[in-house]
GROMACS .gro file of C-alpha atoms in nm:
model
  204
    1MET     CA    1   8.859  10.463  11.224
    2SER     CA    2   9.152  10.779  11.265
    3GLU     CA    3   9.219  10.997  10.974
    4PRO     CA    4   9.547  11.123  10.908
    5ARG     CA    5   9.553  11.439  11.067
    6ALA     CA    6   9.681  11.780  10.712
    7PRO     CA    7  10.040  11.739  10.723
    8ARG     CA    8  10.243  12.070  10.762
    9LYS     CA    9  10.377  12.272  10.439
   10ARG     CA   10  10.713  12.332  10.604
   11ALA     CA   11  10.884  12.223  10.242
   12ASP     CA   12  11.092  12.506  10.148
   13ASP     CA   13  11.436  12.363  10.292
   14GLY     CA   14  11.412  12.054  10.247
   15ARG     CA   15  11.435  11.965  10.659
   16ARG     CA   16  11.035  11.740  10.546
   17ALA     CA   17  11.229  11.512  10.281
   18GLU     CA   18  11.563  11.495  10.515
   19ILE     CA   19  11.352  11.361  10.827
   20ILE     CA   20  11.132  11.165  10.608
   21GLU     CA   21  11.485  10.988  10.480
   22ALA     CA   22  11.666  10.965  10.881
   23ALA     CA   23  11.327  10.774  10.956
   24TRP     CA   24  11.341  10.559  10.713
   25ARG     CA   25  11.722  10.417  10.780
   26LEU     CA   26  11.639  10.455  11.177
   27ILE     CA   27  11.369  10.252  11.099
   28ALA     CA   28  11.591   9.977  10.869
   29ARG     CA   29  11.829  10.001  11.147
   30GLU     CA   30  11.620   9.924  11.471
   31GLY     CA   31  11.296   9.828  11.397
   32VAL     CA   32  10.976  10.051  11.409
   33ALA     CA   33  10.991  10.089  11.778
   34ALA     CA   34  11.237  10.265  11.814
   35ALA     CA   35  11.103  10.542  11.576
   36THR     CA   36  10.969  10.825  11.841
   37THR     CA   37  10.981  11.122  11.719
   38ARG     CA   38  11.288  11.264  11.932
   39LYS     CA   39  11.481  10.960  11.840
   40VAL     CA   40  11.413  11.056  11.382
   41ALA     CA   41  11.492  11.421  11.484
   42GLN     CA   42  11.843  11.296  11.615
   43GLU     CA   43  11.869  11.122  11.330
   44ALA     CA   44  11.830  11.369  11.169
   45GLY     CA   45  12.066  11.683  11.336
   46VAL     CA   46  11.777  11.876  11.450
   47PRO     CA   47  11.586  12.002  11.737
   48ALA     CA   48  11.430  11.733  11.888
   49GLY     CA   49  11.092  12.025  11.940
   50SER     CA   50  11.149  12.069  11.554
   51LEU     CA   51  11.065  11.812  11.431
   52HIS     CA   52  10.665  11.983  11.459
   53TYR     CA   53  10.741  12.244  11.262
   54TRP     CA   54  10.764  12.046  10.994
   55PHE     CA   55  10.517  11.712  11.120
   56ALA     CA   56  10.160  11.693  11.210
   57GLY     CA   57  10.321  11.357  11.384
   58MET     CA   58  10.476  11.040  11.445
   59ASP     CA   59  10.204  10.958  11.192
   60GLU     CA   60  10.195  11.185  10.952
   61VAL     CA   61  10.602  11.084  10.926
   62LEU     CA   62  10.553  10.764  10.896
   63GLU     CA   63  10.272  10.844  10.624
   64GLU     CA   64  10.480  11.024  10.403
   65VAL     CA   65  10.766  10.688  10.448
   66VAL     CA   66  10.526  10.485  10.322
   67ALA     CA   67  10.523  10.699  10.009
   68ALA     CA   68  10.865  10.710   9.929
   69VAL     CA   69  10.879  10.365   9.899
   70ALA     CA   70  10.523  10.390   9.644
   71ASP     CA   71  10.769  10.590   9.439
   72GLU     CA   72  11.081  10.434   9.473
   73LEU     CA   73  10.866  10.147   9.305
   74ARG     CA   74  10.676  10.450   9.033
   75GLN     CA   75  11.010  10.517   8.931
   76GLY     CA   76  11.166  10.163   8.864
   77ALA     CA   77  10.788  10.040   8.681
   78GLU     CA   78  10.830  10.336   8.434
   79ALA     CA   79  11.247  10.266   8.383
   80GLY     CA   80  11.133   9.978   8.213
   81ALA     CA   81  10.834  10.175   8.023
   82GLY     CA   82  10.841  10.200   7.647
   83SER     CA   83  10.922   9.875   7.575
   84GLY     CA   84  10.614   9.767   7.508
   85GLN     CA   85  10.705   9.417   7.736
   86LEU     CA   86  10.480   9.386   8.135
   87VAL     CA   87  10.770   9.198   8.247
   88ASP     CA   88  11.013   9.492   8.139
   89ARG     CA   89  10.797   9.686   8.399
   90LEU     CA   90  10.785   9.460   8.626
   91ARG     CA   91  11.130   9.366   8.684
   92GLY     CA   92  11.255   9.832   8.683
   93ALA     CA   93  10.995   9.761   8.964
   94PHE     CA   94  11.126   9.444   9.162
   95ARG     CA   95  11.472   9.645   9.119
   96ALA     CA   96  11.365   9.962   9.279
   97VAL     CA   97  11.340   9.573   9.542
   98ARG     CA   98  11.616   9.432   9.470
   99ASP     CA   99  11.831   9.768   9.473
  100ASN     CA  100  11.785   9.915   9.857
  101ASP     CA  101  11.888   9.812  10.123
  102PRO     CA  102  11.680   9.454  10.277
  103GLY     CA  103  11.639   9.652  10.602
  104ARG     CA  104  11.409   9.907  10.500
  105GLN     CA  105  11.193   9.548  10.314
  106LEU     CA  106  11.162   9.416  10.589
  107ALA     CA  107  11.100   9.770  10.780
  108MET     CA  108  10.786   9.769  10.575
  109TYR     CA  109  10.667   9.497  10.678
  110GLU     CA  110  10.740   9.534  11.008
  111MET     CA  111  10.519   9.878  10.961
  112THR     CA  112  10.235   9.748  10.823
  113ALA     CA  113  10.229   9.428  11.104
  114TRP     CA  114  10.281   9.734  11.385
  115ALA     CA  115  10.031   9.982  11.237
  116LEU     CA  116   9.738   9.709  11.222
  117ARG     CA  117   9.782   9.614  11.549
  118LYS     CA  118   9.724  10.034  11.654
  119PRO     CA  119   9.287  10.075  11.562
  120ARG     CA  120   9.505  10.484  11.582
  121LEU     CA  121   9.736  10.368  11.324
  122ALA     CA  122   9.584  10.185  11.120
  123HIS     CA  123   9.531  10.429  10.739
  124ILE     CA  124   9.888  10.404  10.770
  125ALA     CA  125   9.919  10.033  10.656
  126GLN     CA  126   9.571  10.112  10.453
  127ARG     CA  127   9.762  10.390  10.225
  128GLN     CA  128  10.124  10.205  10.247
  129TYR     CA  129   9.820   9.905  10.025
  130ALA     CA  130   9.616  10.259   9.866
  131GLU     CA  131  10.004  10.329   9.742
  132TYR     CA  132  10.080   9.996   9.558
  133ASP     CA  133   9.733   9.875   9.428
  134ARG     CA  134   9.687  10.276   9.307
  135LEU     CA  135  10.047  10.242   9.157
  136ALA     CA  136   9.996   9.857   8.967
  137THR     CA  137   9.663   9.987   8.884
  138LYS     CA  138   9.842  10.310   8.747
  139GLN     CA  139  10.136  10.070   8.530
  140LEU     CA  140   9.887   9.767   8.365
  141ALA     CA  141   9.647  10.024   8.250
  142ALA     CA  142   9.978  10.227   8.107
  143TRP     CA  143  10.117   9.925   7.998
  144ALA     CA  144   9.756   9.847   7.827
  145ASP     CA  145   9.758  10.205   7.605
  146GLU     CA  146  10.097  10.130   7.518
  147THR     CA  147  10.007   9.874   7.331
  148GLY     CA  148   9.616   9.763   7.286
  149ALA     CA  149   9.509   9.511   7.495
  150GLU     CA  150   9.246   9.458   7.675
  151LEU     CA  151   9.272   9.402   8.065
  152PRO     CA  152   9.049   9.069   8.168
  153VAL     CA  153   8.957   9.254   8.508
  154ASP     CA  154   8.849   9.596   8.668
  155PRO     CA  155   9.207   9.722   8.625
  156ALA     CA  156   9.203   9.746   9.043
  157VAL     CA  157   9.160   9.440   8.994
  158ALA     CA  158   9.462   9.345   8.792
  159GLY     CA  159   9.628   9.624   9.087
  160THR     CA  160   9.547   9.380   9.367
  161PHE     CA  161   9.726   9.124   9.193
  162ILE     CA  162  10.044   9.250   9.182
  163THR     CA  163  10.029   9.399   9.487
  164ALA     CA  164  10.082   9.052   9.659
  165LEU     CA  165  10.268   8.868   9.376
  166PHE     CA  166  10.580   9.196   9.480
  167ASP     CA  167  10.497   9.136   9.908
  168GLY     CA  168  10.520   8.766   9.867
  169LEU     CA  169  10.797   8.754   9.630
  170THR     CA  170  10.905   9.060   9.772
  171LEU     CA  171  10.887   8.883  10.116
  172SER     CA  172  11.004   8.543   9.959
  173TRP     CA  173  11.368   8.639   9.825
  174LEU     CA  174  11.409   8.785  10.194
  175ALA     CA  175  11.374   8.459  10.387
  176ASN     CA  176  11.522   8.317  10.083
  177PRO     CA  177  11.731   8.510   9.828
  178GLU     CA  178  11.896   8.194   9.646
  179ASN     CA  179  11.613   7.948   9.634
  180THR     CA  180  11.341   8.226   9.489
  181ASP     CA  181  11.425   8.292   9.146
  182VAL     CA  182  11.229   8.595   9.116
  183ASP     CA  183  11.293   8.709   8.727
  184ALA     CA  184  11.153   8.341   8.615
  185VAL     CA  185  10.790   8.462   8.862
  186LEU     CA  186  10.747   8.831   8.689
  187THR     CA  187  10.816   8.613   8.394
  188PHE     CA  188  10.527   8.352   8.433
  189ALA     CA  189  10.273   8.715   8.578
  190SER     CA  190  10.348   8.861   8.288
  191VAL     CA  191  10.245   8.550   8.126
  192LEU     CA  192   9.905   8.481   8.267
  193LEU     CA  193   9.830   8.865   8.244
  194GLU     CA  194   9.927   8.939   7.823
  195GLN     CA  195   9.814   8.615   7.809
  196HIS     CA  196   9.387   8.656   7.924
  197ALA     CA  197   9.447   8.992   7.795
  198SER     CA  198   9.474   8.866   7.400
  199ILE     CA  199   9.191   8.659   7.461
  200ALA     CA  200   8.990   8.957   7.598
  201ALA     CA  201   9.117   9.175   7.284
  202GLN     CA  202   9.077   8.905   7.026
  203ALA     CA  203   8.699   8.873   7.146
  204GLN     CA  204   8.558   9.249   7.091
   0.00000   0.00000   0.00000
């Protein structure tokens, strides 16, 4: 498996963040195949050759786009923290999805499939889902610490469950928004986890 190259540390003037945002805008608007070095540089308003001053190549840019998506979801989930209700964390994370440009959400699915079709780029999809799993596991662990709940399975397994839930729910919402009751699904998932967590705690 191809390993990503070490990132270049050229972030002092915020240009890296601007290029990452430009790449995300471009992918959302035109698709992942459009994300060439030349077009991303043009979108960011920098000379094409200078992009390599901040990034080792487009692989690194795409990995940073993935990290930015995970960070937005994290911020959404943390916005719902403190109530003691798991559903509030889930709602907060989905709010980050709902309030975003639908083109960006579609772009993430497209980028996953695109990367998996190219063995050289498979690590991008792997990082994408590793970030999602890490975020979900962290949020579940924070909820458990906050409430004293005992998760009924290994936290990493529960995290993967939440990742799979969000993955399918987001795609369903994008394809059929009028008939996808997001809040009902998130409430149902949180009730299931809370009930099993309660049972696990009582069995101690």
